[in-house]
mmCIF file of C-alpha atoms in Angstrom:
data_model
loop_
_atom_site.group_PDB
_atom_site.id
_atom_site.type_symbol
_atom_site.label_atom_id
_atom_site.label_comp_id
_atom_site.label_asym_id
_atom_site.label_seq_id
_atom_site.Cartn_x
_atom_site.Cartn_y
_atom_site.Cartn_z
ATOM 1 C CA UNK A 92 97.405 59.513 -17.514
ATOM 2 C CA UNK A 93 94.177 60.615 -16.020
ATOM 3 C CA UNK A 94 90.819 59.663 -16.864
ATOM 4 C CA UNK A 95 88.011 61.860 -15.850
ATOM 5 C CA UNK A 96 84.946 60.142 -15.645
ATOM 6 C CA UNK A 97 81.478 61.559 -15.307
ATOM 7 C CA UNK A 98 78.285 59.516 -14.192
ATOM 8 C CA UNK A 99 75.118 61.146 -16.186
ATOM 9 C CA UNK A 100 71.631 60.509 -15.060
ATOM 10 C CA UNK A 101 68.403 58.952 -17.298
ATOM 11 C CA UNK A 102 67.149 62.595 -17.450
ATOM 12 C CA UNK A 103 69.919 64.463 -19.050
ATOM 13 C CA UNK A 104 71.738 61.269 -20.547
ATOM 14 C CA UNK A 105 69.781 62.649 -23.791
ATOM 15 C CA UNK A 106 68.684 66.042 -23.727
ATOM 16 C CA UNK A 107 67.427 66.461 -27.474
ATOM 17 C CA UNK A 108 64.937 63.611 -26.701
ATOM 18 C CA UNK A 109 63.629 64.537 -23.413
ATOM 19 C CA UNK A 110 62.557 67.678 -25.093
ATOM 20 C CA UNK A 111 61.011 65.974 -28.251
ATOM 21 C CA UNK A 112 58.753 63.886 -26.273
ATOM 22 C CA UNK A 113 55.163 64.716 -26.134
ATOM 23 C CA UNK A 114 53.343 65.991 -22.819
ATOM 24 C CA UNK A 115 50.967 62.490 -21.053
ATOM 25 C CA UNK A 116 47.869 62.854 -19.147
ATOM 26 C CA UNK A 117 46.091 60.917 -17.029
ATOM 27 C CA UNK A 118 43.208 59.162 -18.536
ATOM 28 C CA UNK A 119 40.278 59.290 -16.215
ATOM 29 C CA UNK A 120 38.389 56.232 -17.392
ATOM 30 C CA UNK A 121 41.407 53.761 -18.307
ATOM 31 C CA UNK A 122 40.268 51.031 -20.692
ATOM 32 C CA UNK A 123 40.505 47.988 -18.345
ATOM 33 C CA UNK A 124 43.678 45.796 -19.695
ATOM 34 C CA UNK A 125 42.825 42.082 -19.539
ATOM 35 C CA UNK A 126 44.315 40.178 -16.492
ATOM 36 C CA UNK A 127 47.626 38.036 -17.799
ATOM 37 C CA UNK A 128 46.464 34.476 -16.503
ATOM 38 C CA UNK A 129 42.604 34.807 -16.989
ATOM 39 C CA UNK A 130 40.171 32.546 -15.574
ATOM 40 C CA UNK A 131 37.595 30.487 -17.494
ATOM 41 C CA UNK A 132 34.262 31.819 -17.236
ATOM 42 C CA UNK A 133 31.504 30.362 -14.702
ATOM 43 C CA UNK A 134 29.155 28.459 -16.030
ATOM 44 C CA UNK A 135 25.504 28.134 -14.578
ATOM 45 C CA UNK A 136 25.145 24.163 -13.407
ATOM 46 C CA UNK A 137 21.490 22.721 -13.985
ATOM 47 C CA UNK A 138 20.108 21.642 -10.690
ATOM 48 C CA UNK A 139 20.508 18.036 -10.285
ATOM 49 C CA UNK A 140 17.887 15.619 -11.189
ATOM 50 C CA UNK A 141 15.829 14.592 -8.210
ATOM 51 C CA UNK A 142 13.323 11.116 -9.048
ATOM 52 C CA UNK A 143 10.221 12.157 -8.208
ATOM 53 C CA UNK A 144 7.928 10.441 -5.826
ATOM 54 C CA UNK A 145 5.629 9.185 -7.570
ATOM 55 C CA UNK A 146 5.443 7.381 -10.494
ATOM 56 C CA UNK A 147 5.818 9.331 -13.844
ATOM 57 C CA UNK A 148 3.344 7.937 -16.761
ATOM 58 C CA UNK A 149 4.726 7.967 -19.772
ATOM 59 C CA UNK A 150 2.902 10.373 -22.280
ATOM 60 C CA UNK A 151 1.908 8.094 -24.991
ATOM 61 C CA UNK A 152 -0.205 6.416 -21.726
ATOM 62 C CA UNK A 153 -1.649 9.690 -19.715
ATOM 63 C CA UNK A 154 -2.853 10.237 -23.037
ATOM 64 C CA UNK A 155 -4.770 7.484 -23.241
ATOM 65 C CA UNK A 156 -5.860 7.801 -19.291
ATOM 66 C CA UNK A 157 -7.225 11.229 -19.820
ATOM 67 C CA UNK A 158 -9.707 10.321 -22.640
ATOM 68 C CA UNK A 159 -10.781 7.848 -19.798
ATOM 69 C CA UNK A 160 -11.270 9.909 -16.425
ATOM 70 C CA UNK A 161 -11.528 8.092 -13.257
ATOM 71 C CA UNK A 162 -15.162 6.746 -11.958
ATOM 72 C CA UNK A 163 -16.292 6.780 -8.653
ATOM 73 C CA UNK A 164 -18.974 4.041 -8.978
ATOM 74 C CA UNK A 165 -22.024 3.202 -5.769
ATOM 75 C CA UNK A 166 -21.443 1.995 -2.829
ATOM 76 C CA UNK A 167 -21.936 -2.515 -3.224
ATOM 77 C CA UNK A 168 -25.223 -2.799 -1.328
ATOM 78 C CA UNK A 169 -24.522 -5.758 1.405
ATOM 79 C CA UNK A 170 -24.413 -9.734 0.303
ATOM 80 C CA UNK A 171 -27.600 -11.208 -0.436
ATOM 81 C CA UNK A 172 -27.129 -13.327 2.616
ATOM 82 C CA UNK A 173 -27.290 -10.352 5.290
ATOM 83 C CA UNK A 174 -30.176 -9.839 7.500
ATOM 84 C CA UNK A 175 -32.582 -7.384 6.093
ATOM 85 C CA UNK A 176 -34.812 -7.230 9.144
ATOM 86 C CA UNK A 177 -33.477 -5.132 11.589
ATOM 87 C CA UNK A 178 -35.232 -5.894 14.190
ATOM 88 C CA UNK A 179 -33.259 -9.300 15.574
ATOM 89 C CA UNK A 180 -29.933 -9.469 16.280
ATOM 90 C CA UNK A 181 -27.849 -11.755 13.709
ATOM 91 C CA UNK A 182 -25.888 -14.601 14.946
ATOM 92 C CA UNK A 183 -23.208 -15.244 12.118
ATOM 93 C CA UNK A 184 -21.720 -19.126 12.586
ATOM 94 C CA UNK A 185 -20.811 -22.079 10.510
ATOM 95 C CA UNK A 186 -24.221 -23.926 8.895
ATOM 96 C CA UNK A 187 -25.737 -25.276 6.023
ATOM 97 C CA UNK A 188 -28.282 -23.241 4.126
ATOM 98 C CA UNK A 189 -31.198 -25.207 5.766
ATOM 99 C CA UNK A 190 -29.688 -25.374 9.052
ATOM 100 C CA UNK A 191 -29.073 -21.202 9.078
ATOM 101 C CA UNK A 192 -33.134 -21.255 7.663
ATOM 102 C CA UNK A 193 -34.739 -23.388 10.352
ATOM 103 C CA UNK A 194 -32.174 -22.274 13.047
ATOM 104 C CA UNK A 195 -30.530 -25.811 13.763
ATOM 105 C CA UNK A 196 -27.178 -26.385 15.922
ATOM 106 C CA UNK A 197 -24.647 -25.444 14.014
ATOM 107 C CA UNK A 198 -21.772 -28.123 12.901
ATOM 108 C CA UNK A 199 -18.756 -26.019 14.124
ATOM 109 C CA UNK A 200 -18.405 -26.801 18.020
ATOM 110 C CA UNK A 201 -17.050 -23.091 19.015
ATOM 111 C CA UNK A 202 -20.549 -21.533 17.085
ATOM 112 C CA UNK A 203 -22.386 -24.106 18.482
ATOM 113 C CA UNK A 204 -21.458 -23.203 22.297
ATOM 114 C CA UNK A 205 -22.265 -19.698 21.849
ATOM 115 C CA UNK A 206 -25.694 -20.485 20.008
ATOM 116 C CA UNK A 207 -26.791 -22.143 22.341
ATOM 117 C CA UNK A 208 -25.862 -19.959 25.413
ATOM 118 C CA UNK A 209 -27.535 -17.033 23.809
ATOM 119 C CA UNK A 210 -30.608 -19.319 23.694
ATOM 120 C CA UNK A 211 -29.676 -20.367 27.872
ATOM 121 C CA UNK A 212 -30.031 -16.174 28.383
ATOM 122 C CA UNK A 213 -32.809 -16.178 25.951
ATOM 123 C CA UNK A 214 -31.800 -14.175 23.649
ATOM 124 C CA UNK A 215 -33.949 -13.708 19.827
ATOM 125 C CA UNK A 216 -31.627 -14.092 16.819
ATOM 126 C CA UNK A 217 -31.453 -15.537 13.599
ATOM 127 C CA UNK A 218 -28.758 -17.427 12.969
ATOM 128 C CA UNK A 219 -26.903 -16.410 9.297
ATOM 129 C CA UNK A 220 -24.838 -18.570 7.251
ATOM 130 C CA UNK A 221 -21.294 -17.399 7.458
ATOM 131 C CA UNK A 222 -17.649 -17.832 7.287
ATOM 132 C CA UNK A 223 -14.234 -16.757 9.184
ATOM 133 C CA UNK A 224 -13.425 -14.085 6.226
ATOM 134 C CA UNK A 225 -16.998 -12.206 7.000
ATOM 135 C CA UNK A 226 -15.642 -11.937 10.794
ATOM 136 C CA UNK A 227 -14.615 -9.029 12.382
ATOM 137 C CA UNK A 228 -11.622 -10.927 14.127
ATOM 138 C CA UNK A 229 -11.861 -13.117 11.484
ATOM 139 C CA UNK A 230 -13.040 -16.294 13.500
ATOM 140 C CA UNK A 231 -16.646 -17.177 13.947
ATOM 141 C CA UNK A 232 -18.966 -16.373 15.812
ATOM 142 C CA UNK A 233 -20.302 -13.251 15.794
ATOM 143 C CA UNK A 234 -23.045 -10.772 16.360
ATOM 144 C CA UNK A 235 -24.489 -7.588 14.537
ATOM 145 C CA UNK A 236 -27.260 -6.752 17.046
ATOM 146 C CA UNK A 237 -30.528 -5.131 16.146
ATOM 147 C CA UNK A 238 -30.488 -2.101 14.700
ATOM 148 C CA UNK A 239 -26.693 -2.479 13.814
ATOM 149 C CA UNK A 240 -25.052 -2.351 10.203
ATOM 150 C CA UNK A 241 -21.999 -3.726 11.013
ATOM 151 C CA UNK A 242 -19.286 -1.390 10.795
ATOM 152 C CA UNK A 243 -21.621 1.844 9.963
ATOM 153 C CA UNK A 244 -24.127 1.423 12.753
ATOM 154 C CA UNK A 245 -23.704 -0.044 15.414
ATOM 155 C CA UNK A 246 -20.456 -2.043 16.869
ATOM 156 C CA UNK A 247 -20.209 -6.204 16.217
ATOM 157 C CA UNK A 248 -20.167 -8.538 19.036
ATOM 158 C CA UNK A 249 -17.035 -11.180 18.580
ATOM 159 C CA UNK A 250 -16.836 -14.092 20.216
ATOM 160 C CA UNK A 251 -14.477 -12.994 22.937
ATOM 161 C CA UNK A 252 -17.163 -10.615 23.931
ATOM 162 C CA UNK A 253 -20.326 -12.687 23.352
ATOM 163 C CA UNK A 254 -20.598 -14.131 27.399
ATOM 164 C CA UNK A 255 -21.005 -10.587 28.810
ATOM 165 C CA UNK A 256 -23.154 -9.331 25.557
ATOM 166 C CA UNK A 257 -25.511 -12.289 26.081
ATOM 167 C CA UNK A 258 -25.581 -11.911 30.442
ATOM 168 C CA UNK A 259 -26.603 -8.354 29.717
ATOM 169 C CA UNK A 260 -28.852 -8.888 26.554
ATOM 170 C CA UNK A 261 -31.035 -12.116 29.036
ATOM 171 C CA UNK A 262 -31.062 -9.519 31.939
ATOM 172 C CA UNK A 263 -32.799 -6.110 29.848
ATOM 173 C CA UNK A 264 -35.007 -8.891 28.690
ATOM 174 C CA UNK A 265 -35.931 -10.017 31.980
ATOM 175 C CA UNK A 266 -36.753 -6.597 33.116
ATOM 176 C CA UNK A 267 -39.675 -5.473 31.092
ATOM 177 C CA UNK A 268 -42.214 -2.882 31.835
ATOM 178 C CA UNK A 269 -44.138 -4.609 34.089
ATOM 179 C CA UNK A 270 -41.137 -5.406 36.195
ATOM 180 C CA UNK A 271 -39.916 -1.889 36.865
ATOM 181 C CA UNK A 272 -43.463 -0.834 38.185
ATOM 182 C CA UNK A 273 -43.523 -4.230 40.103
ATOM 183 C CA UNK A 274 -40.109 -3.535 41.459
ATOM 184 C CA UNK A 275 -41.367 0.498 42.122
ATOM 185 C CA UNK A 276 -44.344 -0.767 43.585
ATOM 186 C CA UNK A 277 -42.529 -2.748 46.355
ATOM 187 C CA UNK A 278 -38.719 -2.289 47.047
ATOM 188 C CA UNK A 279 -37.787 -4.894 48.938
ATOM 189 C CA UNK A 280 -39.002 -7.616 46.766
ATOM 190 C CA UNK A 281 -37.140 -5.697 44.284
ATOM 191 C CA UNK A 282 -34.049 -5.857 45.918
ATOM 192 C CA UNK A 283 -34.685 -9.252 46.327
ATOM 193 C CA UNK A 284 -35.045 -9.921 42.694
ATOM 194 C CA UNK A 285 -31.916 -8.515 42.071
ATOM 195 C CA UNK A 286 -29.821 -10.411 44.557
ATOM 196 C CA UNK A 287 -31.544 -13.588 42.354
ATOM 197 C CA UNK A 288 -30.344 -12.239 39.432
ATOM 198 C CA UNK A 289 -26.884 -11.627 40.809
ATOM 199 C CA UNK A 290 -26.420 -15.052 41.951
ATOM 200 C CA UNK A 291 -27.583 -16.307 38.948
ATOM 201 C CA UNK A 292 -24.338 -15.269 36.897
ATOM 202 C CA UNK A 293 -22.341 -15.455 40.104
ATOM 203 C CA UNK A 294 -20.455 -18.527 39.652
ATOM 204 C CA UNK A 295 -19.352 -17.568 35.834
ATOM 205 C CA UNK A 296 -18.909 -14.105 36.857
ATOM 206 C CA UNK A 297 -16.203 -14.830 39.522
ATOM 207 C CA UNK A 298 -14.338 -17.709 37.130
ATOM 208 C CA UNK A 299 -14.727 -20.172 39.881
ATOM 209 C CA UNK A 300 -12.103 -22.450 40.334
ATOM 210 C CA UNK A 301 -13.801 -25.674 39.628
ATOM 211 C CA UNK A 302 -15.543 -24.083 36.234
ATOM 212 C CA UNK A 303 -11.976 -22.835 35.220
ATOM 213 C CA UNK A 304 -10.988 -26.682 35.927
ATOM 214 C CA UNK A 305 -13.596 -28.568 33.662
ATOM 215 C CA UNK A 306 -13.620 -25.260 30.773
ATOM 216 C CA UNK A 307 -9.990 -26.215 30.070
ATOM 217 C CA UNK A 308 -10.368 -29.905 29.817
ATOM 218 C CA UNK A 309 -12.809 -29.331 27.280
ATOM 219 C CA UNK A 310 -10.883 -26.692 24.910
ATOM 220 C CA UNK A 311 -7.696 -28.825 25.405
ATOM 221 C CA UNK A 312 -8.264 -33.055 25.893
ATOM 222 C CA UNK A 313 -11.535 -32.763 23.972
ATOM 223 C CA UNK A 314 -10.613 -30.751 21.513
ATOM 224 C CA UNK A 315 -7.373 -32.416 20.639
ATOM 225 C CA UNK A 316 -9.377 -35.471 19.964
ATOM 226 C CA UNK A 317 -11.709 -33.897 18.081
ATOM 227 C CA UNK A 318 -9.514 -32.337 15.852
ATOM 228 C CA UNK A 319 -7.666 -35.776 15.390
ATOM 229 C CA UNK A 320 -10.566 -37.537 14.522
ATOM 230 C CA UNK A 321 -11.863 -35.051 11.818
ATOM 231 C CA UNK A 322 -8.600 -34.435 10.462
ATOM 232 C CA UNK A 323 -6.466 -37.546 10.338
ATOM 233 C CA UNK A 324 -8.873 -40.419 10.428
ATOM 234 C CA UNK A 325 -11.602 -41.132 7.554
ATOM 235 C CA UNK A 326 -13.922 -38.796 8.719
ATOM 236 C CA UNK A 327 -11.879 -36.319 6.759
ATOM 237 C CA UNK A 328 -13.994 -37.035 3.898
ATOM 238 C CA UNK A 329 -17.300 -38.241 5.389
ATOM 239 C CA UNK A 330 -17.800 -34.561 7.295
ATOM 240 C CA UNK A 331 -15.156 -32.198 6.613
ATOM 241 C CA UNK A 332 -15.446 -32.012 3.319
ATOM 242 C CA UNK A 333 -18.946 -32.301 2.450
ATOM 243 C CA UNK A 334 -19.452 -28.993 5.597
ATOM 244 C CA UNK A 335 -16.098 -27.204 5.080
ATOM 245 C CA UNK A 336 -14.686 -27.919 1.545
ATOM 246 C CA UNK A 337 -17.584 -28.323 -0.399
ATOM 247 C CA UNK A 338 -19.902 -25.755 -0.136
ATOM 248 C CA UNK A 339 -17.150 -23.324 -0.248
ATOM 249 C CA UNK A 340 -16.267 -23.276 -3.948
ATOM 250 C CA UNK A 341 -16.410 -25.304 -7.167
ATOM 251 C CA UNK A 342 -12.645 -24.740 -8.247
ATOM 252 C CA UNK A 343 -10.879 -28.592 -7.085
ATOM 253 C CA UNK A 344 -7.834 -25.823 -7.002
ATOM 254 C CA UNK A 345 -9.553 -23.856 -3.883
ATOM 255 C CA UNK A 346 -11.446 -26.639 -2.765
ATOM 256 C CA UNK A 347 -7.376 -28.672 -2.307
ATOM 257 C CA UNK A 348 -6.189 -25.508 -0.915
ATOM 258 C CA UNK A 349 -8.890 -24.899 1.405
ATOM 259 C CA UNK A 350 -8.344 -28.380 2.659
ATOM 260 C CA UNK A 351 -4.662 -28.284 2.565
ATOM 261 C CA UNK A 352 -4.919 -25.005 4.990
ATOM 262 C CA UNK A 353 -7.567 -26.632 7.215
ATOM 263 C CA UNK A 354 -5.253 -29.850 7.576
ATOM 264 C CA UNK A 355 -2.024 -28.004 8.481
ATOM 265 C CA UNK A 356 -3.737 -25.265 11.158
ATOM 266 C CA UNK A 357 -4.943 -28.707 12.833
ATOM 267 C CA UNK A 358 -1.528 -30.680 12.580
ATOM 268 C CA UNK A 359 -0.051 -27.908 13.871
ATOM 269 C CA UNK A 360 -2.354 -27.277 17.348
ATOM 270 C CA UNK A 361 -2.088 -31.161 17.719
ATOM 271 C CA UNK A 362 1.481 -30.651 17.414
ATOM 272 C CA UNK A 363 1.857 -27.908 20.037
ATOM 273 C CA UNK A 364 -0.562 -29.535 22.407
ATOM 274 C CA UNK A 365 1.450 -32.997 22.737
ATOM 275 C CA UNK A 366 4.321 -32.742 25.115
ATOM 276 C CA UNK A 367 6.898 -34.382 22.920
ATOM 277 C CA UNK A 368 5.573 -32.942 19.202
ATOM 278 C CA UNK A 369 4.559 -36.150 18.622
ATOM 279 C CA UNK A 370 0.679 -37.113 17.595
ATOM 280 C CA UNK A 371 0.226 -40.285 19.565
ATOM 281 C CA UNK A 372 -3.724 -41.150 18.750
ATOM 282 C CA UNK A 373 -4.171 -43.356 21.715
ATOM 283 C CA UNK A 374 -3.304 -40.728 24.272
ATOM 284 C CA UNK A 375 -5.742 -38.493 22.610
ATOM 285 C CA UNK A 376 -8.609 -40.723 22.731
ATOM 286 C CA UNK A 377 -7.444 -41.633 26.317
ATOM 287 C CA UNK A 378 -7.154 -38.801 27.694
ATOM 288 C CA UNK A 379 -10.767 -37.452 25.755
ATOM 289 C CA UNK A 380 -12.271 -40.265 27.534
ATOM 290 C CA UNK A 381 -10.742 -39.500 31.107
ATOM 291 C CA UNK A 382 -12.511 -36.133 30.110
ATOM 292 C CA UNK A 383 -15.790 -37.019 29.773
ATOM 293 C CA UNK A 384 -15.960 -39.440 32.424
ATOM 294 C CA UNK A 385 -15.093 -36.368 34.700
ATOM 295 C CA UNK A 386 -17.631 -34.002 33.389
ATOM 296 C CA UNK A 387 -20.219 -37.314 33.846
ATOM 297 C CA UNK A 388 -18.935 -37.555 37.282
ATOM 298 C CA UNK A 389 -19.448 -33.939 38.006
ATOM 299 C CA UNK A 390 -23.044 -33.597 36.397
ATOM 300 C CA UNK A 391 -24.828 -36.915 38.184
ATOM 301 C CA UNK A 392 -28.385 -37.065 38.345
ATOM 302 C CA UNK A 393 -28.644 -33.072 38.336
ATOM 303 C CA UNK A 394 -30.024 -31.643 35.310
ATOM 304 C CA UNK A 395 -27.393 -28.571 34.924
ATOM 305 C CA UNK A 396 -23.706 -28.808 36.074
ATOM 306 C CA UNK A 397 -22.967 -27.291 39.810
ATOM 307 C CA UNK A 398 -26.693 -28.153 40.455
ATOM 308 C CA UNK A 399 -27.643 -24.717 38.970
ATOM 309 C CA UNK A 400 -31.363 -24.166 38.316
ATOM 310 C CA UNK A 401 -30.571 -23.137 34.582
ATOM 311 C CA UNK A 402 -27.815 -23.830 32.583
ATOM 312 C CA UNK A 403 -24.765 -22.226 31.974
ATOM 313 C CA UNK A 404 -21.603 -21.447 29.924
ATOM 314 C CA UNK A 405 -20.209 -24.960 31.261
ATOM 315 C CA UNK A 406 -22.984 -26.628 30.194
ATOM 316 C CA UNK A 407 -23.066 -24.962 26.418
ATOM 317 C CA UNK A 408 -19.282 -25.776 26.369
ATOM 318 C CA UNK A 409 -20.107 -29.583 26.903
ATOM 319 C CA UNK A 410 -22.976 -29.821 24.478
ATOM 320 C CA UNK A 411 -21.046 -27.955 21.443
ATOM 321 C CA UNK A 412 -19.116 -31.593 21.695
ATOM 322 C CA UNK A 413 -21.638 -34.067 22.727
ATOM 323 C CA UNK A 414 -24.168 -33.340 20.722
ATOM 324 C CA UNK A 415 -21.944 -33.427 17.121
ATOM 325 C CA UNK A 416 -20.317 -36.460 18.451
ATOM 326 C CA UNK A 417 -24.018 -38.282 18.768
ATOM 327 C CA UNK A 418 -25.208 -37.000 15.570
ATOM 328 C CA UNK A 419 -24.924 -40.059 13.252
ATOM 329 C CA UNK A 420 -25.764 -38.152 10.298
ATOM 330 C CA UNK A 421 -23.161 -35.127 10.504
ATOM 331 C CA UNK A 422 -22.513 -34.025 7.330
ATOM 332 C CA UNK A 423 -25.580 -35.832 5.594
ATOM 333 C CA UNK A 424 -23.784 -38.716 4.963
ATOM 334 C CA UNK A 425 -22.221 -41.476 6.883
ATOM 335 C CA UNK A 426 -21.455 -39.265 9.085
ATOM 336 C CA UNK A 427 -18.889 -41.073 11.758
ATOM 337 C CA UNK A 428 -16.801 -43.496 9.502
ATOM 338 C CA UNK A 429 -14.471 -43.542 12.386
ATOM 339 C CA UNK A 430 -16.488 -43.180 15.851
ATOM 340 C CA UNK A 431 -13.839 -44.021 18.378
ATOM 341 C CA UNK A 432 -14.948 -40.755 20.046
ATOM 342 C CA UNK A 433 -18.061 -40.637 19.530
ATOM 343 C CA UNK A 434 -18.334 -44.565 21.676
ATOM 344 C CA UNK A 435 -16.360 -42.857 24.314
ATOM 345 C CA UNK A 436 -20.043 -39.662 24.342
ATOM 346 C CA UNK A 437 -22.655 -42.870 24.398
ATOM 347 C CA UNK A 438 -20.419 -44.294 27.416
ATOM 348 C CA UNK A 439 -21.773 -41.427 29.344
ATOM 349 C CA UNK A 440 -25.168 -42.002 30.005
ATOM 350 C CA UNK A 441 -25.618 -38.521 32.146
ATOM 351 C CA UNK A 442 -24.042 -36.408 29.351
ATOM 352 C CA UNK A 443 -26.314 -38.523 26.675
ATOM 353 C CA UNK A 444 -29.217 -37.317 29.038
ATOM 354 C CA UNK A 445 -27.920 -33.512 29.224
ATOM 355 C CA UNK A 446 -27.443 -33.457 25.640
ATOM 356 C CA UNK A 447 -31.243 -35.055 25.037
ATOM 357 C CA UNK A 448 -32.704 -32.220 27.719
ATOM 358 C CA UNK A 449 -30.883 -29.174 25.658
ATOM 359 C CA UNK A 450 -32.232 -30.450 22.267
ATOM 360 C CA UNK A 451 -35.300 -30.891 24.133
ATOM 361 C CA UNK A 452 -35.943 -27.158 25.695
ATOM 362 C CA UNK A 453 -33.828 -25.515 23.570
ATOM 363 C CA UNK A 454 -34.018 -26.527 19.907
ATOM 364 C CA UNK A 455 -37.470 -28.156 19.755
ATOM 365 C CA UNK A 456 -35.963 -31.011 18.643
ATOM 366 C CA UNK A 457 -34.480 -29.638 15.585
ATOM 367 C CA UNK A 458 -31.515 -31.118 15.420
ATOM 368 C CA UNK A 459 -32.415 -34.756 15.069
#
């Protein structure tokens, strides 16, 4: 038996229905169907918090700042101790209030050398009570010359600076008026004049050999000693004190810090300066006295050192020691408690003399 089979396609499987559907068009704007695994929506991210710069007051406080605005208040008008003539230059060192009045040496060796090479060149000052924190480069000395207002006219003269200030200052003195129209007048005496004053500063000009020689065996073996016998003998309290400590303030808690400060920076340069890092006092006093013996030596029966007609840095240098270390009353009281080095100055009859001679010419006697 035979089957007949017949394969019918979708469109005319079922005619009725085919015919009973109703006609589709295509919609021209189709109503967007939503996507079958949709995606979160984006969110908008503040921008991160960056600190700011500078400090943020808190309200409650810039509140209370703006009912007080800021002030700009006057310029402070200068210390009661600054020069108000301006006229004279101003030599700023270490004194006492009667010493800065009457002009007197001053008590600090490296003011006094200055002081009294500036009076060698002849130069006018007045000498102002001072310490390092006024300075410039923060050691004394120093000089605001006439005219000047320190940092708002015109410049300060440190220490460093003070040899060539003080050559030049002694020379413009030396050449007044008169002396140009001398010097117009006849040339060749002019000419002359000037090769005088050249050789005058010749020898500290060139840094002679010899000079260089006795310079540092005063700013090492004399100084060393000195520092040893105002620092670690009894004379800490016969002269630093009353000239260093004292006058500076009347808190005990500055005055022992002050001191404290003063006694390490000296420890210390000792320290460096001994070849083993050890202090060893009777070195120190040794070699202070093979020192001055030397510079005795060297100045003889002349007035100035090298035989020069006046006298020079050298012989400032030498003085700033000898002339402290013979003051019995240094620091208006007993002065030398412990004069080991000051025996080893009135050994040396020439530098007693030089010392006497610069007094003398040079301070009228004032410090006596």
């Amino acid at each position: 038996m035979s089957t007949d089979t017949t394969t019918t396609s979708p469109a005319t499987a079922n005619p009725s229905s085919a015919s009973n559907r109703p006609p589709t068009f295509s919609d021209p704007f189709p109503t967007p169907q939503p996507h079958p695994h949709p995606h979160p929506p984006r969110q908008t991210k503040p921008p991160p918090h960056r600190p700011s710069p500078y400090f943020t007051i808190p309200p409650p406080l810039k509140r209370i700042f703006d009912a007080f605005p800021l002030l700009t208040y006057p310029a402070y008008s200068l210390p009661y101790r600054s020069p108000r003539r301006r006229d004279e230059h101003a030599l700023f060192v270490f004194a006492t209030e009667e010493g800065a009045r009457e002009g007197k040496p001053s008590f600090n060796p490296g003011c006094l050398r200055w002081q009294t090479y500036l009076k060698f060149k002849g130069v006018g000052f007045r000498v102002v009570r001072s310490c390092n924190h006024a300075s410039p480069s923060g050691v004394l000395p120093f000089v605001i010359p006439a005219g000047g207002r320190g940092s708002d006219g015109a410049e300060t003269v440190t220490a460093g600076g003070l040899g060539r200030w003080g050559r030049e200052q002694g020379t413009r003195r030396r050449k007044g008026v008169g002396e140009k129209e001398k010097e117009a007048e006849d040339g060749s005496k002019g000419e002359a004049e000037q090769g005088e004053k050249v050789k005058e500063h010749e020898f500290e000009e060139r840094q002679d050999v010899r000079f260089e020689m006795y310079m540092s065996l005063i700013d090492t073996r004399i100084r060393c000693a000195w520092l040893h016998s105002l620092y670690h003998t009894r004379n800490l309290t016969t002269i630093i004190k009353p000239l260093y400590i004292t006058p500076l303030s009347s808190s005990p808690i500055i005055r022992a810090a002050t001191l404290h400060s003063l006694l390490a920076s000296a420890t210390s340069s000792l320290l460096t300066s001994s070849p083993h890092n050890i202090i060893d006092p009777s070195l120190l006093y040794q070699q202070a006295d093979e020192a001055f013996q030397a510079l005795d030596t060297l100045l003889g029966e002349d007035e100035w050192f090298f035989g020069e007609k006046k006298p020079g840095l050298l012989d400032a240098a030498v003085f700033s020691y000898t002339h402290l270390l013979l003051d019995e009353r240094l620091g208006g009281g007993e002065g030398w408690v412990d004069g080991r080095l000051a025996e080893i100055v009135k050994a040396c009859e020439n530098l007693v003399g030089h010392r006497g001679r610069i007094l003398e010419r040079y301070y009228a006697a004032r410090g006596r």
